[in-house]
mmCIF file of C-alpha atoms in Angstrom:
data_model
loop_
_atom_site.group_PDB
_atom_site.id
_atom_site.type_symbol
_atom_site.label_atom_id
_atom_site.label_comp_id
_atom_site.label_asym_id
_atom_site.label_seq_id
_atom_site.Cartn_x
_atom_site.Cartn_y
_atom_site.Cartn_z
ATOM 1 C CA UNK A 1 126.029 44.624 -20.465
ATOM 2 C CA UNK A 2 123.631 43.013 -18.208
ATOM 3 C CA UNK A 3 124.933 43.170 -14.101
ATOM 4 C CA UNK A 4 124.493 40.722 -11.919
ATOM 5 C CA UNK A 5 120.772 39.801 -11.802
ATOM 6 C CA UNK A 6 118.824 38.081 -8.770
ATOM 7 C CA UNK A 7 115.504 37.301 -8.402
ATOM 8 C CA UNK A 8 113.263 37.350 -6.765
ATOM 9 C CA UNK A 9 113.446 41.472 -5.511
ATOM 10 C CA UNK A 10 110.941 40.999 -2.815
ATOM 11 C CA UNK A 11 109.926 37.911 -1.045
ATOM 12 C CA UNK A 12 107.327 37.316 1.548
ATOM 13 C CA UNK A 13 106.785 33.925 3.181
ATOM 14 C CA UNK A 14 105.727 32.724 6.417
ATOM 15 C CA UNK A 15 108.030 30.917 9.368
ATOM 16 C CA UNK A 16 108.682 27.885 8.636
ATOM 17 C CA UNK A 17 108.605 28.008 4.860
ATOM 18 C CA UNK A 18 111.207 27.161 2.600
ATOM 19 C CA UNK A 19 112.685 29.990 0.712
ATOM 20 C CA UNK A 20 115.223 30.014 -2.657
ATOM 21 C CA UNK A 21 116.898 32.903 -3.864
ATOM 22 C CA UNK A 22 118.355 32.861 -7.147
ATOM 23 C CA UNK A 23 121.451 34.780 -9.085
ATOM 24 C CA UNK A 24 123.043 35.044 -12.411
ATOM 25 C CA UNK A 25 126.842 36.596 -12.103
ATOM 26 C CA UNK A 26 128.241 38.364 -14.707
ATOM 27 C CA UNK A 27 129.352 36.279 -17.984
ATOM 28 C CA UNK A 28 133.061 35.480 -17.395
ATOM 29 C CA UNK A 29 133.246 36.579 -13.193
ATOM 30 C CA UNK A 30 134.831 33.624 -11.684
ATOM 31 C CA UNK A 31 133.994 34.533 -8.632
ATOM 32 C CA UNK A 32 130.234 34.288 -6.616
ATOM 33 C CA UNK A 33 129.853 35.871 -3.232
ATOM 34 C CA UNK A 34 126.493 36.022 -1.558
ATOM 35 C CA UNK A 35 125.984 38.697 1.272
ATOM 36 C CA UNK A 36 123.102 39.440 3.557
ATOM 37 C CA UNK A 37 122.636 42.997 4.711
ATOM 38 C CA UNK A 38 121.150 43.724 8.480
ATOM 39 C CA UNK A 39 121.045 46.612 10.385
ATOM 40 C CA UNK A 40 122.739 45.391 13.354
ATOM 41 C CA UNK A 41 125.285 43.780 11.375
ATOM 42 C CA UNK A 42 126.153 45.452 7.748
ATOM 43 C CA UNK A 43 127.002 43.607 5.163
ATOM 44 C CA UNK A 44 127.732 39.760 6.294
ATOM 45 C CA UNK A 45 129.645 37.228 3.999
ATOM 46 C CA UNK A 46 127.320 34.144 3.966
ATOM 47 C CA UNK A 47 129.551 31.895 0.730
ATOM 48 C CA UNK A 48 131.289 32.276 -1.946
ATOM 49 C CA UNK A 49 132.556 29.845 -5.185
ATOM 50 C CA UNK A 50 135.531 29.928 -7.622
ATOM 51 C CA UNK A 51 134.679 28.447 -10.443
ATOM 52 C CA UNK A 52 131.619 26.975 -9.097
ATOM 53 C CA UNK A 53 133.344 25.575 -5.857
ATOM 54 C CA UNK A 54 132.229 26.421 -2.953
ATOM 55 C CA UNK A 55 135.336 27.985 -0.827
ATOM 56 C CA UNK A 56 134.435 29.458 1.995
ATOM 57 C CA UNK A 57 130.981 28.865 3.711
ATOM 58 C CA UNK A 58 132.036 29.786 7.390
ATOM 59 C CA UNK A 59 129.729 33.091 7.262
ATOM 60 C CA UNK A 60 126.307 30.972 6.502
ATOM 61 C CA UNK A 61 124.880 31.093 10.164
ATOM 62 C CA UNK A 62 123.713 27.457 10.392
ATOM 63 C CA UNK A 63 122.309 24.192 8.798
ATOM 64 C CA UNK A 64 119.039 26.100 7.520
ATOM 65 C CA UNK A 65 121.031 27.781 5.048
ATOM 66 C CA UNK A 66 122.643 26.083 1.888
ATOM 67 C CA UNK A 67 123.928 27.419 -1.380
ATOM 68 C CA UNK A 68 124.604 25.973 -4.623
ATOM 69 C CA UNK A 69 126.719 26.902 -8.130
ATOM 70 C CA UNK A 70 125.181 24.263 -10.274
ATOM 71 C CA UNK A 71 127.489 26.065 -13.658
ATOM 72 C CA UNK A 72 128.767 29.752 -14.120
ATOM 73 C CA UNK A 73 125.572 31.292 -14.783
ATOM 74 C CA UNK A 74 123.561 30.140 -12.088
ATOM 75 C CA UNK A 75 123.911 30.411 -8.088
ATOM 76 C CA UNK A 76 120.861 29.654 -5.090
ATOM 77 C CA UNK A 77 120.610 30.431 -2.156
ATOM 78 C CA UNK A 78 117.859 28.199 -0.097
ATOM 79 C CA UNK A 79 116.709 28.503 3.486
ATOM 80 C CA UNK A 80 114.726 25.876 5.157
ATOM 81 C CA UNK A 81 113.104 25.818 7.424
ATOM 82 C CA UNK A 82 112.901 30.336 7.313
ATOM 83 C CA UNK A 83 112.542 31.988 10.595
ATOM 84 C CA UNK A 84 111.523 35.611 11.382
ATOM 85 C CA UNK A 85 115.682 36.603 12.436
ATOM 86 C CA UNK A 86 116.067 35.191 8.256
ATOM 87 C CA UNK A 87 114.675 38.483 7.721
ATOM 88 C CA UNK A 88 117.174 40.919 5.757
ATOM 89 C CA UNK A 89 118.669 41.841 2.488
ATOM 90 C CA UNK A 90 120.473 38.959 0.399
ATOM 91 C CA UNK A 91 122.797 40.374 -2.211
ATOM 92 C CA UNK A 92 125.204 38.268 -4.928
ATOM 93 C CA UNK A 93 128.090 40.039 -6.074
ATOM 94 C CA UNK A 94 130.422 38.771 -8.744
ATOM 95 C CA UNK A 95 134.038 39.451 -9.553
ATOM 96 C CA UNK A 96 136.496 38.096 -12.340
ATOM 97 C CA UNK A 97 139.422 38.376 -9.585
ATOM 98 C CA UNK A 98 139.764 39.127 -5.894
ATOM 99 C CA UNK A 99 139.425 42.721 -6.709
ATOM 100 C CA UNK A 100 136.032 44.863 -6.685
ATOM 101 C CA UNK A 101 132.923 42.868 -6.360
ATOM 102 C CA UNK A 102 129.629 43.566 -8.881
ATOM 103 C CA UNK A 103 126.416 43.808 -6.806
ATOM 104 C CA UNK A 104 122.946 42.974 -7.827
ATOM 105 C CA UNK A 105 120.272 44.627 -6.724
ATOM 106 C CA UNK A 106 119.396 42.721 -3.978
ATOM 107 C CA UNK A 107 116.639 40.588 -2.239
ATOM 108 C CA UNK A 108 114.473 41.601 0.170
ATOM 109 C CA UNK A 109 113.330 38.844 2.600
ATOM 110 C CA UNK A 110 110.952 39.217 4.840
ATOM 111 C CA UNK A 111 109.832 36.214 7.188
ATOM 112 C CA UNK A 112 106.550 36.415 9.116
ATOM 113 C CA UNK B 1 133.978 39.886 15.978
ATOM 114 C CA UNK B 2 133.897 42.447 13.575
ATOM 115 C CA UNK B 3 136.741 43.040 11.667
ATOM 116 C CA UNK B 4 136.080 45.951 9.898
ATOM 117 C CA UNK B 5 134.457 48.436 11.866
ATOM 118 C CA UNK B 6 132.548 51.746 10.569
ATOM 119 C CA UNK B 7 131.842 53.376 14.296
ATOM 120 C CA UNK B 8 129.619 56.348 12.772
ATOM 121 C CA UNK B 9 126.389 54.871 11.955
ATOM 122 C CA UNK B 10 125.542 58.562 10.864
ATOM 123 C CA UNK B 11 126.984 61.899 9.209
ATOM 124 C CA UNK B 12 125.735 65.378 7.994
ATOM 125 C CA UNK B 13 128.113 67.359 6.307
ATOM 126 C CA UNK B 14 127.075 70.786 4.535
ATOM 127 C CA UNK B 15 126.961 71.184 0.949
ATOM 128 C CA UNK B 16 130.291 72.314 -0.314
ATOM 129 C CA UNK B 17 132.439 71.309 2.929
ATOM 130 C CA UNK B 18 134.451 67.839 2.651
ATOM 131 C CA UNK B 19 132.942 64.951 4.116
ATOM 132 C CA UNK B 20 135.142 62.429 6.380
ATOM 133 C CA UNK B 21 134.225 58.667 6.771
ATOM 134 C CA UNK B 22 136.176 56.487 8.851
ATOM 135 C CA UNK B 23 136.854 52.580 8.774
ATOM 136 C CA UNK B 24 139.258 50.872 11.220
ATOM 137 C CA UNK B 25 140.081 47.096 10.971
ATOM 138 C CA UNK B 26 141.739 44.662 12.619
ATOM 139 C CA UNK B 27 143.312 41.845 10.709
ATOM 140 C CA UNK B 28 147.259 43.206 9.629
ATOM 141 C CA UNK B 29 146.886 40.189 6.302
ATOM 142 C CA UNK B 30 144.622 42.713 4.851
ATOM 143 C CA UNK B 31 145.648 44.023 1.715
ATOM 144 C CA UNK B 32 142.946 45.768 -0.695
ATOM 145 C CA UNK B 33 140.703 48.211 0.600
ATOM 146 C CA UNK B 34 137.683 49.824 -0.812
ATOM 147 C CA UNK B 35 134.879 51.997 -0.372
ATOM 148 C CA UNK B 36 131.256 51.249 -1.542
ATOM 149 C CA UNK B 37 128.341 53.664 -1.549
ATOM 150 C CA UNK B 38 125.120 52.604 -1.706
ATOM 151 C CA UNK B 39 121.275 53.829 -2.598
ATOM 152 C CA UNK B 40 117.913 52.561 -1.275
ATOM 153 C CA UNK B 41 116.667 49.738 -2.886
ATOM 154 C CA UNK B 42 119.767 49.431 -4.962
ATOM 155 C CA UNK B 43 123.046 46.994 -4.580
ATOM 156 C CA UNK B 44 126.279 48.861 -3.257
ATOM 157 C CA UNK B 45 128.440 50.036 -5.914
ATOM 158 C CA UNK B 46 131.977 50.215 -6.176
ATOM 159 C CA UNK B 47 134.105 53.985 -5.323
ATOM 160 C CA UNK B 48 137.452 53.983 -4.811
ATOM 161 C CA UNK B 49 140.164 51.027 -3.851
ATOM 162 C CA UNK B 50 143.622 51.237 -2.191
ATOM 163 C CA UNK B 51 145.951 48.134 -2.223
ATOM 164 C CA UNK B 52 148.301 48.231 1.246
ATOM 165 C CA UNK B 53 151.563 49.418 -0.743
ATOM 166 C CA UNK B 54 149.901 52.874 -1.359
ATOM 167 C CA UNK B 55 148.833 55.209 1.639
ATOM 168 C CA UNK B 56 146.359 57.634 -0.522
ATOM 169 C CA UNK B 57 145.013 56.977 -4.180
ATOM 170 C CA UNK B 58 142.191 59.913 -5.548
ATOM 171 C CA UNK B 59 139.465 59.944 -7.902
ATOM 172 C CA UNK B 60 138.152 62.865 -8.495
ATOM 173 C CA UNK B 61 136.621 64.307 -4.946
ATOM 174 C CA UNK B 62 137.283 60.729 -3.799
ATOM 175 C CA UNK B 63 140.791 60.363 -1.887
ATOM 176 C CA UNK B 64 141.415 57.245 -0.295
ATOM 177 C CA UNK B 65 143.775 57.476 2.516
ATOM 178 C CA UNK B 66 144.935 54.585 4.471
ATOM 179 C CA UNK B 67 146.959 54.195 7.511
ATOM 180 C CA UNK B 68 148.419 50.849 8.035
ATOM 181 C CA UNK B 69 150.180 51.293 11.264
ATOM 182 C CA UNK B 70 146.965 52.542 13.208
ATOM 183 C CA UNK B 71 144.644 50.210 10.426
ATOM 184 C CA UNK B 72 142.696 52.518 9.867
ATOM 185 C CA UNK B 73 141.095 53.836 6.339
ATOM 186 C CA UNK B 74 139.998 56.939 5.244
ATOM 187 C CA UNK B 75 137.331 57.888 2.657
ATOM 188 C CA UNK B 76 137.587 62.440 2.041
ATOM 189 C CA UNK B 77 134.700 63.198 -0.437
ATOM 190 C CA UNK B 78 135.258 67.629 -1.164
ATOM 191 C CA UNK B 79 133.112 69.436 -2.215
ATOM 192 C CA UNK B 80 130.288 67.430 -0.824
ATOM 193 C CA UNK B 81 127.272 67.507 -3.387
ATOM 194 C CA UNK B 82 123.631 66.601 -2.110
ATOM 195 C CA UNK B 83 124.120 63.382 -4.543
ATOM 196 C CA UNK B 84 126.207 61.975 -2.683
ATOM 197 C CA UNK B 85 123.584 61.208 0.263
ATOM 198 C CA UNK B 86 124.004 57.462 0.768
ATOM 199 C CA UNK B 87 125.140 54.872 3.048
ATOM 200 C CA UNK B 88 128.868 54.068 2.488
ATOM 201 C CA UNK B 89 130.943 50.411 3.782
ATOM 202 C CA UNK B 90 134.414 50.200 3.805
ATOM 203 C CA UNK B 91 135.814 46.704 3.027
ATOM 204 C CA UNK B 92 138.888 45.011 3.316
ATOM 205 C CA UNK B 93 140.317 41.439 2.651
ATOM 206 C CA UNK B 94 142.433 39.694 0.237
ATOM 207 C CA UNK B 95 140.442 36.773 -1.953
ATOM 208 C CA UNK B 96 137.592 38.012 0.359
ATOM 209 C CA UNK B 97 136.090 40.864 1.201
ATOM 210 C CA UNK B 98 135.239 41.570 4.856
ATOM 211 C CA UNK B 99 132.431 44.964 5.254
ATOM 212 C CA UNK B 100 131.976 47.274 7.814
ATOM 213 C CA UNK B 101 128.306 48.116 9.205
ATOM 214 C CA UNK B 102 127.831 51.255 6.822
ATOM 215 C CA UNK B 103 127.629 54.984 7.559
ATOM 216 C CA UNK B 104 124.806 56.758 6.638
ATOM 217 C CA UNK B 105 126.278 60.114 4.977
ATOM 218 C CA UNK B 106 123.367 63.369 4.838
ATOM 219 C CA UNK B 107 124.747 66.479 2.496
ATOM 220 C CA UNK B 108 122.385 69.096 3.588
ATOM 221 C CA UNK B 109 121.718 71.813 0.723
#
């Protein structure tokens, strides 16, 4: 069985650009959580959906950040404008309950 | 204000001798708690859990041990093998999980 799959792994871009990460939960996980992953900070709860509605978005640190669910296979993640501090690891995780989370392999964003 | 709190940011533990990671937290609604371990370049993956009826679950050389009057979670991995180098969170929460800032655990051969 596939995981949960984002894309892209690695993304370069310069300030100011506008940057979309994308991930497909597992078939049948209710549940959507995206997590960014900093040094200073571990692993930070940005959003996450049930059943494509957005619950809880108090973690996503300000207006430059939005997320979407448009059905259960699909979830985004969209900065605008990015900014060097955007820098860090972005990670979807999905769950069919409020139990253990599914992680995907991550993706690495790097703002110049 | 972190909730969940790993304060080792790094541990070396000989091969063979049990490894200790610590987690403290501070919100007394919590009630699941699990480890995660995770690999360069790879997403965290999923240990051990304990819900906050049980004070110690065990899988394997994984116990779990969790002390809800001091809030404070436990992760004993024995014997400590040099796969299980990694950096490990603690989370906790209920529909949401809340992670600590990861300790970096070093088995040295």
């Amino acid at each position: 069985d596939a995981g949960v799959i984002q894309s892209p792994r690695h993304e370069v871009t310069e300030m100011g650009q506008e940057v979309t990460l994308r991930c497909k939960p597992i078939s049948g996980h209710d549940y959507l959580f995206w997590y960014r992953q900093t040094m200073m900070r571990g692993l930070e709860l940005l959003i996450y959906f049930n059943n494509n509605v957005p619950i809880d978005d108090s973690g996503m640190p300000e207006d430059r950040f939005s997320a979407k669910m448009p059905n259960a296979s699909f979830s985004t993640l969209k900065i605008q404008p990015s900014e060097p501090r955007d820098s860090a690891v972005y990670f979807c995780a999905s769950t069919p309950n409020t139990g253990e989370l599914f992680f995907g392999e991550g993706s690495r964003l790097t703002v110049l | 204000d972190q909730q969940v709190k790993q304060n080792s940011p790094s541990l070396s533990v000989q091969e063979g001798r049990i490894s200790i990671l610590n987690c403290d937290y501070t919100n007394s609604m919590f009630d699941y708690f699990l480890w995660y371990k995770k690999y360069p370049a790879e997403g965290p993956t999923f240990l051990i859990s304990i819900s906050s009826i049980k004070d110690k679950n065990e899988d394997g050389r994984f116990t779990v041990f969790l002390n809800k009057s001091a809030k404070h979670l436990s992760l004993h991995i024995v014997p400590s093998q040099p796969g299980d180098s990694a950096v490990y969170f603690c989370a906790a929460g209920n529909e949401k999980l809340t992670f600590g800032t990861g300790t970096r655990l070093t088995i040295i051969p």
